[in-house]
Amino acid sequence: MLISTVENIGREYTVLGIVRGTTVNSIGASFKTIVGGEIKGYTEMIDEAVETATGRMVNAAERLGADAIIGMRYSTSSVMQAASEVTAYGTAVKFK
């Protein structure tokens, strides 16, 4: 599955629709805030959440019969205290 952040991918296509994948992860109490340093556990959790959200978006595109996802973006937010949401979204397309 081709995933692109741009719309012009050098091929003609038909738009199938918007696809997305979302995950919400709890931030464990074991993460320690260190002034001026990276919180590696949190970084690893976000990386895992990005992979999960991307996989879910790709699965949604495959269910539509898509060849690619264009205009792909990520969105993150805090949905409640100690929980972060990651959403991957884009436009599923079929090559002509």
PDB file of C-alpha atoms in Angstrom:
ATOM      1  CA  MET A   1       0.000   0.000   0.000  1.00  0.00           C
ATOM      2  CA  LEU A   2       1.451   3.338  -1.063  1.00  0.00           C
ATOM      3  CA  ILE A   3       1.055   6.003   1.624  1.00  0.00           C
ATOM      4  CA  SER A   4       1.833   9.601   0.675  1.00  0.00           C
ATOM      5  CA  THR A   5       1.488  12.941   2.409  1.00  0.00           C
ATOM      6  CA  VAL A   6       0.943  14.650  -0.952  1.00  0.00           C
ATOM      7  CA  GLU A   7      -1.953  14.363  -3.394  1.00  0.00           C
ATOM      8  CA  ASN A   8       0.019  14.437  -6.631  1.00  0.00           C
ATOM      9  CA  ILE A   9       1.645  11.008  -6.847  1.00  0.00           C
ATOM     10  CA  GLY A  10       2.222  10.985 -10.602  1.00  0.00           C
ATOM     11  CA  ARG A  11      -0.643   8.621 -11.386  1.00  0.00           C
ATOM     12  CA  GLU A  12      -4.313   9.059 -12.162  1.00  0.00           C
ATOM     13  CA  TYR A  13      -6.669   7.741  -9.516  1.00  0.00           C
ATOM     14  CA  THR A  14     -10.266   7.583  -8.380  1.00  0.00           C
ATOM     15  CA  VAL A  15     -11.054   8.739  -4.851  1.00  0.00           C
ATOM     16  CA  LEU A  16     -12.687   6.026  -2.727  1.00  0.00           C
ATOM     17  CA  GLY A  17     -13.114   8.019   0.469  1.00  0.00           C
ATOM     18  CA  ILE A  18     -11.533   9.086   3.722  1.00  0.00           C
ATOM     19  CA  VAL A  19      -9.916   6.396   5.857  1.00  0.00           C
ATOM     20  CA  ARG A  20      -8.625   6.615   9.397  1.00  0.00           C
ATOM     21  CA  GLY A  21      -7.194   4.596  12.210  1.00  0.00           C
ATOM     22  CA  THR A  22      -7.270   5.620  15.856  1.00  0.00           C
ATOM     23  CA  THR A  23      -5.830   4.348  19.100  1.00  0.00           C
ATOM     24  CA  VAL A  24      -5.978   5.689  22.655  1.00  0.00           C
ATOM     25  CA  ASN A  25      -3.176   4.684  24.987  1.00  0.00           C
ATOM     26  CA  SER A  26      -2.938   5.092  28.732  1.00  0.00           C
ATOM     27  CA  ILE A  27       0.177   6.763  30.067  1.00  0.00           C
ATOM     28  CA  GLY A  28       1.478   4.616  32.906  1.00  0.00           C
ATOM     29  CA  ALA A  29       2.402   6.082  36.250  1.00  0.00           C
ATOM     30  CA  SER A  30       5.912   4.665  35.850  1.00  0.00           C
ATOM     31  CA  PHE A  31       6.921   7.459  33.465  1.00  0.00           C
ATOM     32  CA  LYS A  32       9.096   9.971  35.254  1.00  0.00           C
ATOM     33  CA  THR A  33       9.395  13.544  34.131  1.00  0.00           C
ATOM     34  CA  ILE A  34      13.026  14.563  33.898  1.00  0.00           C
ATOM     35  CA  VAL A  35      13.626  18.240  33.324  1.00  0.00           C
ATOM     36  CA  GLY A  36      15.477  18.681  30.045  1.00  0.00           C
ATOM     37  CA  GLY A  37      15.518  14.981  29.139  1.00  0.00           C
ATOM     38  CA  GLU A  38      13.568  12.635  26.935  1.00  0.00           C
ATOM     39  CA  ILE A  39      10.967  10.402  28.554  1.00  0.00           C
ATOM     40  CA  LYS A  40      11.879   7.259  26.620  1.00  0.00           C
ATOM     41  CA  GLY A  41       8.944   5.174  27.832  1.00  0.00           C
ATOM     42  CA  TYR A  42       6.498   7.807  26.624  1.00  0.00           C
ATOM     43  CA  THR A  43       8.314   8.099  23.278  1.00  0.00           C
ATOM     44  CA  GLU A  44       8.109   4.318  22.809  1.00  0.00           C
ATOM     45  CA  MET A  45       4.396   4.363  23.689  1.00  0.00           C
ATOM     46  CA  ILE A  46       3.714   7.090  21.105  1.00  0.00           C
ATOM     47  CA  ASP A  47       5.740   5.231  18.446  1.00  0.00           C
ATOM     48  CA  GLU A  48       3.661   2.106  19.107  1.00  0.00           C
ATOM     49  CA  ALA A  49       0.442   4.136  18.950  1.00  0.00           C
ATOM     50  CA  VAL A  50       1.490   5.643  15.589  1.00  0.00           C
ATOM     51  CA  GLU A  51       2.151   2.147  14.189  1.00  0.00           C
ATOM     52  CA  THR A  52      -1.212   0.880  15.464  1.00  0.00           C
ATOM     53  CA  ALA A  53      -3.150   3.853  14.069  1.00  0.00           C
ATOM     54  CA  THR A  54      -1.358   3.569  10.717  1.00  0.00           C
ATOM     55  CA  GLY A  55      -2.119  -0.146  10.506  1.00  0.00           C
ATOM     56  CA  ARG A  56      -5.794   0.466  11.223  1.00  0.00           C
ATOM     57  CA  MET A  57      -5.926   3.172   8.545  1.00  0.00           C
ATOM     58  CA  VAL A  58      -4.317   0.821   6.003  1.00  0.00           C
ATOM     59  CA  ASN A  59      -6.808  -1.933   6.924  1.00  0.00           C
ATOM     60  CA  ALA A  60      -9.685   0.489   6.314  1.00  0.00           C
ATOM     61  CA  ALA A  61      -8.232   1.390   2.898  1.00  0.00           C
ATOM     62  CA  GLU A  62      -7.763  -2.269   1.978  1.00  0.00           C
ATOM     63  CA  ARG A  63     -11.428  -2.960   2.828  1.00  0.00           C
ATOM     64  CA  LEU A  64     -12.324  -0.319   0.216  1.00  0.00           C
ATOM     65  CA  GLY A  65     -10.024  -1.927  -2.354  1.00  0.00           C
ATOM     66  CA  ALA A  66      -7.589   0.998  -2.351  1.00  0.00           C
ATOM     67  CA  ASP A  67      -4.174   0.987  -3.985  1.00  0.00           C
ATOM     68  CA  ALA A  68      -2.908   3.997  -2.042  1.00  0.00           C
ATOM     69  CA  ILE A  69      -3.625   6.552   0.656  1.00  0.00           C
ATOM     70  CA  ILE A  70      -2.876  10.156  -0.253  1.00  0.00           C
ATOM     71  CA  GLY A  71      -2.857  13.336   1.823  1.00  0.00           C
ATOM     72  CA  MET A  72      -2.003  11.233   4.880  1.00  0.00           C
ATOM     73  CA  ARG A  73      -1.695  13.017   8.233  1.00  0.00           C
ATOM     74  CA  TYR A  74      -1.385  12.239  11.938  1.00  0.00           C
ATOM     75  CA  SER A  75      -3.285  13.930  14.722  1.00  0.00           C
ATOM     76  CA  THR A  76      -2.627  13.594  18.438  1.00  0.00           C
ATOM     77  CA  SER A  77      -4.496  14.790  21.479  1.00  0.00           C
ATOM     78  CA  SER A  78      -5.018  14.209  25.155  1.00  0.00           C
ATOM     79  CA  VAL A  79      -8.457  12.719  25.597  1.00  0.00           C
ATOM     80  CA  MET A  80      -8.328  12.665  29.386  1.00  0.00           C
ATOM     81  CA  GLN A  81      -5.747  12.822  32.109  1.00  0.00           C
ATOM     82  CA  ALA A  82      -3.052  10.179  31.473  1.00  0.00           C
ATOM     83  CA  ALA A  83      -4.381   9.110  28.044  1.00  0.00           C
ATOM     84  CA  SER A  84      -3.263  10.104  24.543  1.00  0.00           C
ATOM     85  CA  GLU A  85      -5.044   9.579  21.232  1.00  0.00           C
ATOM     86  CA  VAL A  86      -3.256   9.122  17.906  1.00  0.00           C
ATOM     87  CA  THR A  87      -5.229   9.218  14.658  1.00  0.00           C
ATOM     88  CA  ALA A  88      -3.850   8.478  11.194  1.00  0.00           C
ATOM     89  CA  TYR A  89      -6.044   9.659   8.316  1.00  0.00           C
ATOM     90  CA  GLY A  90      -5.963  10.207   4.589  1.00  0.00           C
ATOM     91  CA  THR A  91      -7.807   9.670   1.328  1.00  0.00           C
ATOM     92  CA  ALA A  92      -8.046   6.134  -0.081  1.00  0.00           C
ATOM     93  CA  VAL A  93      -7.610   5.991  -3.853  1.00  0.00           C
ATOM     94  CA  LYS A  94      -7.726   3.377  -6.629  1.00  0.00           C
ATOM     95  CA  PHE A  95      -5.326   3.702  -9.558  1.00  0.00           C
ATOM     96  CA  LYS A  96      -6.866   4.008 -13.023  1.00  0.00           C
TER      97      LYS A  96
END
